[in-house]
């Protein structure tokens, strides 16, 4: 019974967080206070807190203790090729897209490598923030080869670029390769996103291809770490 006590405490703390006893960004009681409350050792409390951290309920911050994270996460598919507008239709909260930059640029060496572009190619750069429930959650940085996408407007970018590409330009968008990592937040992330002091973001890099296997888009989506759960479906053959 004793060796499972930390699991009992772990589940009780989850229940209390979900009931709203501690809200997002509240500080949990100290290890000492929790040990007294549950009449157990600090080591047992540490095990329970470790599980909470592993499962995304708290963030342990040096010198600040354990901070409760927002457990209201949104599911974003990993393998699907879905526009934000399509995903927004499944959300219960109000959403908004804010266009911060729309320009034609000459790609630098790194971007040329991402897009397999030449020095003569021109690229559309689109920087957008996705706001969900009044909070700025995602920073999307899209790059489209202009030879495939000759025109973009702010209105198109605020609505749905993919809808425009498919219905107006009739581009046959086919498949994407994705890379996912957790990176240190940049100054740009802090400027555009409501990070609430978190120093990490989830970065999803998308390489999107047409039906003839031509690479035409590179996207870097930078997500607030505590808000998103990336989901996929797999079947064993």
mmCIF file of C-alpha atoms in Angstrom:
data_model
loop_
_atom_site.group_PDB
_atom_site.id
_atom_site.type_symbol
_atom_site.label_atom_id
_atom_site.label_comp_id
_atom_site.label_asym_id
_atom_site.label_seq_id
_atom_site.Cartn_x
_atom_site.Cartn_y
_atom_site.Cartn_z
ATOM 1 C CA UNK A 1 0.000 0.000 0.000
ATOM 2 C CA UNK A 2 2.830 2.358 0.897
ATOM 3 C CA UNK A 3 4.663 2.009 -2.437
ATOM 4 C CA UNK A 4 1.491 2.978 -4.344
ATOM 5 C CA UNK A 5 0.723 6.032 -2.220
ATOM 6 C CA UNK A 6 2.345 8.412 -4.703
ATOM 7 C CA UNK A 7 -0.079 7.153 -7.374
ATOM 8 C CA UNK A 8 -3.044 7.890 -5.085
ATOM 9 C CA UNK A 9 -1.661 11.397 -4.482
ATOM 10 C CA UNK A 10 -0.997 11.854 -8.205
ATOM 11 C CA UNK A 11 -4.616 11.005 -9.107
ATOM 12 C CA UNK A 12 -5.973 13.184 -6.295
ATOM 13 C CA UNK A 13 -3.925 16.153 -7.474
ATOM 14 C CA UNK A 14 -5.199 15.641 -11.038
ATOM 15 C CA UNK A 15 -8.783 15.666 -9.748
ATOM 16 C CA UNK A 16 -8.171 18.877 -7.827
ATOM 17 C CA UNK A 17 -6.576 20.568 -10.871
ATOM 18 C CA UNK A 18 -9.436 19.517 -13.134
ATOM 19 C CA UNK A 19 -11.999 20.756 -10.604
ATOM 20 C CA UNK A 20 -10.298 24.149 -10.687
ATOM 21 C CA UNK A 21 -8.868 24.137 -7.154
ATOM 22 C CA UNK A 22 -5.683 25.335 -8.840
ATOM 23 C CA UNK A 23 -6.118 27.146 -12.105
ATOM 24 C CA UNK A 24 -3.674 27.469 -15.001
ATOM 25 C CA UNK A 25 -0.451 29.231 -13.921
ATOM 26 C CA UNK A 26 -1.245 28.910 -10.216
ATOM 27 C CA UNK A 27 1.561 27.652 -8.036
ATOM 28 C CA UNK A 28 1.035 24.330 -6.274
ATOM 29 C CA UNK A 29 1.737 24.133 -2.531
ATOM 30 C CA UNK A 30 5.364 23.326 -1.726
ATOM 31 C CA UNK A 31 6.615 19.765 -1.332
ATOM 32 C CA UNK A 32 6.723 20.345 2.419
ATOM 33 C CA UNK A 33 3.104 21.551 2.496
ATOM 34 C CA UNK A 34 1.889 18.661 0.337
ATOM 35 C CA UNK A 35 3.777 16.135 2.462
ATOM 36 C CA UNK A 36 2.016 17.488 5.550
ATOM 37 C CA UNK A 37 -1.368 17.519 3.807
ATOM 38 C CA UNK A 38 -1.068 13.902 2.656
ATOM 39 C CA UNK A 39 0.812 12.747 5.767
ATOM 40 C CA UNK A 40 3.668 11.261 3.771
ATOM 41 C CA UNK A 41 7.320 11.848 2.930
ATOM 42 C CA UNK A 42 8.645 14.506 0.561
ATOM 43 C CA UNK A 43 10.115 11.708 -1.560
ATOM 44 C CA UNK A 44 6.614 10.327 -2.151
ATOM 45 C CA UNK A 45 5.413 13.821 -3.064
ATOM 46 C CA UNK A 46 8.327 14.202 -5.496
ATOM 47 C CA UNK A 47 7.285 10.981 -7.268
ATOM 48 C CA UNK A 48 3.702 12.252 -7.614
ATOM 49 C CA UNK A 49 4.895 15.644 -8.893
ATOM 50 C CA UNK A 50 7.227 13.946 -11.373
ATOM 51 C CA UNK A 51 4.258 12.065 -12.855
ATOM 52 C CA UNK A 52 2.238 15.281 -13.050
ATOM 53 C CA UNK A 53 5.100 16.918 -14.922
ATOM 54 C CA UNK A 54 5.525 13.940 -17.276
ATOM 55 C CA UNK A 55 1.831 14.028 -18.192
ATOM 56 C CA UNK A 56 1.646 17.759 -18.813
ATOM 57 C CA UNK A 57 -0.211 18.939 -15.711
ATOM 58 C CA UNK A 58 2.562 21.014 -14.157
ATOM 59 C CA UNK A 59 5.831 22.659 -15.093
ATOM 60 C CA UNK A 60 8.609 22.571 -12.516
ATOM 61 C CA UNK A 61 10.374 25.920 -12.567
ATOM 62 C CA UNK A 62 13.656 26.485 -10.798
ATOM 63 C CA UNK A 63 13.175 28.736 -7.802
ATOM 64 C CA UNK A 64 9.413 28.949 -8.335
ATOM 65 C CA UNK A 65 8.145 25.466 -7.532
ATOM 66 C CA UNK A 66 5.467 23.677 -9.557
ATOM 67 C CA UNK A 67 3.264 25.754 -11.860
ATOM 68 C CA UNK A 68 -0.078 24.348 -13.031
ATOM 69 C CA UNK A 69 -0.395 24.201 -16.820
ATOM 70 C CA UNK A 70 -3.546 24.788 -18.822
ATOM 71 C CA UNK A 71 -4.946 21.288 -19.312
ATOM 72 C CA UNK A 72 -7.334 22.459 -22.006
ATOM 73 C CA UNK A 73 -5.348 21.269 -25.008
ATOM 74 C CA UNK A 74 -6.294 21.091 -28.662
ATOM 75 C CA UNK A 75 -5.708 18.098 -30.906
ATOM 76 C CA UNK A 76 -3.704 18.732 -34.045
ATOM 77 C CA UNK A 77 -3.145 15.835 -36.460
ATOM 78 C CA UNK A 78 0.445 14.895 -37.230
ATOM 79 C CA UNK A 79 0.015 12.963 -40.452
ATOM 80 C CA UNK A 80 -2.986 14.834 -41.862
ATOM 81 C CA UNK A 81 -2.631 17.725 -44.285
ATOM 82 C CA UNK A 82 -5.352 20.017 -42.939
ATOM 83 C CA UNK A 83 -5.691 23.795 -43.059
ATOM 84 C CA UNK A 84 -6.130 25.836 -39.903
ATOM 85 C CA UNK A 85 -9.528 27.007 -41.171
ATOM 86 C CA UNK A 86 -10.675 23.380 -41.404
ATOM 87 C CA UNK A 87 -9.383 22.643 -37.902
ATOM 88 C CA UNK A 88 -10.982 25.815 -36.527
ATOM 89 C CA UNK A 89 -14.395 24.551 -37.587
ATOM 90 C CA UNK A 90 -14.063 21.727 -35.035
ATOM 91 C CA UNK A 91 -13.129 24.047 -32.142
ATOM 92 C CA UNK A 92 -15.619 25.409 -29.632
ATOM 93 C CA UNK A 93 -13.678 28.597 -28.954
ATOM 94 C CA UNK A 94 -13.503 31.718 -31.151
ATOM 95 C CA UNK A 95 -10.483 31.755 -33.481
ATOM 96 C CA UNK A 96 -8.749 34.507 -35.393
ATOM 97 C CA UNK A 97 -5.847 34.718 -37.835
ATOM 98 C CA UNK A 98 -3.651 37.822 -37.651
ATOM 99 C CA UNK A 99 -1.355 38.531 -40.611
ATOM 100 C CA UNK A 100 1.850 40.220 -39.467
ATOM 101 C CA UNK A 101 3.864 39.980 -42.675
ATOM 102 C CA UNK A 102 3.170 39.325 -46.354
ATOM 103 C CA UNK A 103 6.039 39.917 -48.747
ATOM 104 C CA UNK A 104 7.935 38.580 -51.726
ATOM 105 C CA UNK A 105 11.533 37.824 -50.752
ATOM 106 C CA UNK A 106 14.716 36.401 -52.197
ATOM 107 C CA UNK A 107 15.399 33.210 -50.225
ATOM 108 C CA UNK A 108 18.601 32.963 -48.219
ATOM 109 C CA UNK A 109 20.746 29.847 -48.340
ATOM 110 C CA UNK A 110 18.822 28.032 -45.594
ATOM 111 C CA UNK A 111 15.432 28.724 -47.163
ATOM 112 C CA UNK A 112 16.726 27.682 -50.599
ATOM 113 C CA UNK A 113 17.670 24.341 -49.069
ATOM 114 C CA UNK A 114 14.229 23.929 -47.454
ATOM 115 C CA UNK A 115 12.423 24.696 -50.730
ATOM 116 C CA UNK A 116 15.021 23.260 -53.116
ATOM 117 C CA UNK A 117 14.985 26.681 -54.708
ATOM 118 C CA UNK A 118 17.552 28.447 -56.841
ATOM 119 C CA UNK A 119 19.017 31.889 -56.366
ATOM 120 C CA UNK A 120 16.674 33.171 -59.088
ATOM 121 C CA UNK A 121 13.491 31.995 -57.369
ATOM 122 C CA UNK A 122 11.199 34.412 -55.566
ATOM 123 C CA UNK A 123 9.305 33.308 -52.453
ATOM 124 C CA UNK A 124 6.158 34.494 -50.717
ATOM 125 C CA UNK A 125 6.760 34.941 -46.997
ATOM 126 C CA UNK A 126 3.646 34.892 -44.815
ATOM 127 C CA UNK A 127 3.827 35.356 -41.034
ATOM 128 C CA UNK A 128 0.539 34.716 -39.213
ATOM 129 C CA UNK A 129 -0.529 34.347 -35.604
ATOM 130 C CA UNK A 130 -3.387 31.990 -34.736
ATOM 131 C CA UNK A 131 -5.471 33.229 -31.826
ATOM 132 C CA UNK A 132 -7.747 30.763 -30.004
ATOM 133 C CA UNK A 133 -10.061 31.862 -27.219
ATOM 134 C CA UNK A 134 -8.379 35.257 -27.073
ATOM 135 C CA UNK A 135 -4.849 33.843 -26.661
ATOM 136 C CA UNK A 136 -2.125 33.874 -29.267
ATOM 137 C CA UNK A 137 -1.268 30.185 -29.528
ATOM 138 C CA UNK A 138 0.524 29.519 -32.851
ATOM 139 C CA UNK A 139 3.039 31.423 -34.933
ATOM 140 C CA UNK A 140 2.913 30.211 -38.547
ATOM 141 C CA UNK A 141 5.741 31.148 -40.903
ATOM 142 C CA UNK A 142 4.853 30.035 -44.451
ATOM 143 C CA UNK A 143 7.042 30.177 -47.540
ATOM 144 C CA UNK A 144 5.616 29.504 -51.020
ATOM 145 C CA UNK A 145 7.552 29.395 -54.285
ATOM 146 C CA UNK A 146 6.154 32.246 -56.383
ATOM 147 C CA UNK A 147 6.403 30.212 -59.590
ATOM 148 C CA UNK A 148 3.628 28.009 -58.161
ATOM 149 C CA UNK A 149 1.734 30.729 -56.254
ATOM 150 C CA UNK A 150 1.855 33.926 -58.334
ATOM 151 C CA UNK A 151 -0.461 35.986 -56.103
ATOM 152 C CA UNK A 152 -1.364 36.234 -52.428
ATOM 153 C CA UNK A 153 -3.283 38.953 -50.579
ATOM 154 C CA UNK A 154 -3.800 39.763 -46.917
ATOM 155 C CA UNK A 155 -7.466 38.806 -47.249
ATOM 156 C CA UNK A 156 -6.543 35.357 -48.585
ATOM 157 C CA UNK A 157 -4.016 34.851 -45.784
ATOM 158 C CA UNK A 158 -6.552 35.868 -43.124
ATOM 159 C CA UNK A 159 -9.088 33.382 -44.502
ATOM 160 C CA UNK A 160 -7.486 30.201 -45.942
ATOM 161 C CA UNK A 161 -4.513 30.000 -48.268
ATOM 162 C CA UNK A 162 -5.206 26.331 -49.028
ATOM 163 C CA UNK A 163 -8.807 27.020 -49.984
ATOM 164 C CA UNK A 164 -7.552 29.693 -52.388
ATOM 165 C CA UNK A 165 -4.814 27.476 -53.831
ATOM 166 C CA UNK A 166 -7.174 24.587 -54.472
ATOM 167 C CA UNK A 167 -10.359 26.356 -55.572
ATOM 168 C CA UNK A 168 -8.899 29.370 -57.415
ATOM 169 C CA UNK A 169 -5.474 28.242 -58.615
ATOM 170 C CA UNK A 170 -6.455 24.539 -58.815
ATOM 171 C CA UNK A 171 -3.132 23.461 -57.354
ATOM 172 C CA UNK A 172 -3.140 19.685 -56.695
ATOM 173 C CA UNK A 173 -1.769 19.681 -53.119
ATOM 174 C CA UNK A 174 -0.863 16.068 -52.461
ATOM 175 C CA UNK A 175 1.329 15.190 -49.465
ATOM 176 C CA UNK A 176 3.649 16.560 -46.807
ATOM 177 C CA UNK A 177 6.700 15.551 -44.826
ATOM 178 C CA UNK A 178 6.727 16.767 -41.218
ATOM 179 C CA UNK A 179 9.388 17.179 -38.557
ATOM 180 C CA UNK A 180 8.479 17.875 -34.927
ATOM 181 C CA UNK A 181 10.772 19.149 -32.186
ATOM 182 C CA UNK A 182 10.705 21.130 -28.957
ATOM 183 C CA UNK A 183 12.929 24.199 -29.226
ATOM 184 C CA UNK A 184 13.921 27.182 -27.131
ATOM 185 C CA UNK A 185 11.567 30.120 -27.643
ATOM 186 C CA UNK A 186 12.996 32.930 -29.759
ATOM 187 C CA UNK A 187 12.533 36.674 -29.334
ATOM 188 C CA UNK A 188 10.053 36.466 -32.228
ATOM 189 C CA UNK A 189 8.052 33.800 -30.362
ATOM 190 C CA UNK A 190 7.938 35.976 -27.263
ATOM 191 C CA UNK A 191 6.867 38.996 -29.296
ATOM 192 C CA UNK A 192 4.005 37.291 -31.120
ATOM 193 C CA UNK A 193 2.800 34.570 -28.726
ATOM 194 C CA UNK A 194 1.311 34.580 -25.225
ATOM 195 C CA UNK A 195 3.942 32.279 -23.715
ATOM 196 C CA UNK A 196 3.300 33.147 -20.039
ATOM 197 C CA UNK A 197 6.989 32.817 -19.232
ATOM 198 C CA UNK A 198 7.524 29.412 -20.857
ATOM 199 C CA UNK A 199 10.886 29.205 -22.602
ATOM 200 C CA UNK A 200 10.035 26.360 -25.021
ATOM 201 C CA UNK A 201 7.791 25.925 -28.052
ATOM 202 C CA UNK A 202 6.774 22.943 -30.157
ATOM 203 C CA UNK A 203 8.049 23.424 -33.713
ATOM 204 C CA UNK A 204 6.389 21.597 -36.612
ATOM 205 C CA UNK A 205 8.210 21.897 -39.944
ATOM 206 C CA UNK A 206 6.111 21.092 -43.005
ATOM 207 C CA UNK A 207 7.432 20.342 -46.485
ATOM 208 C CA UNK A 208 4.405 20.280 -48.793
ATOM 209 C CA UNK A 209 4.352 18.742 -52.276
ATOM 210 C CA UNK A 210 2.108 18.810 -55.318
ATOM 211 C CA UNK A 211 0.829 15.678 -57.045
ATOM 212 C CA UNK A 212 3.833 15.720 -59.421
ATOM 213 C CA UNK A 213 6.108 15.567 -56.328
ATOM 214 C CA UNK A 214 7.161 19.211 -56.741
ATOM 215 C CA UNK A 215 7.972 20.857 -53.421
ATOM 216 C CA UNK A 216 6.164 24.209 -53.346
ATOM 217 C CA UNK A 217 5.767 25.145 -49.646
ATOM 218 C CA UNK A 218 7.836 25.140 -46.489
ATOM 219 C CA UNK A 219 6.112 26.006 -43.210
ATOM 220 C CA UNK A 220 7.395 26.428 -39.690
ATOM 221 C CA UNK A 221 4.566 26.331 -37.140
ATOM 222 C CA UNK A 222 5.614 27.337 -33.651
ATOM 223 C CA UNK A 223 3.115 26.212 -30.996
ATOM 224 C CA UNK A 224 2.747 27.126 -27.358
ATOM 225 C CA UNK A 225 3.950 24.027 -25.536
ATOM 226 C CA UNK A 226 1.252 23.756 -22.887
ATOM 227 C CA UNK A 227 -1.702 24.097 -25.268
ATOM 228 C CA UNK A 228 -1.222 21.432 -27.882
ATOM 229 C CA UNK A 229 -1.389 17.691 -28.150
ATOM 230 C CA UNK A 230 -0.346 16.254 -31.502
ATOM 231 C CA UNK A 231 -2.289 13.161 -32.409
ATOM 232 C CA UNK A 232 -1.852 10.473 -35.017
ATOM 233 C CA UNK A 233 -3.488 7.180 -35.917
ATOM 234 C CA UNK A 234 -1.436 4.084 -36.549
ATOM 235 C CA UNK A 235 -2.340 0.522 -37.402
ATOM 236 C CA UNK A 236 0.038 -2.406 -37.151
ATOM 237 C CA UNK A 237 0.208 -4.256 -40.464
#
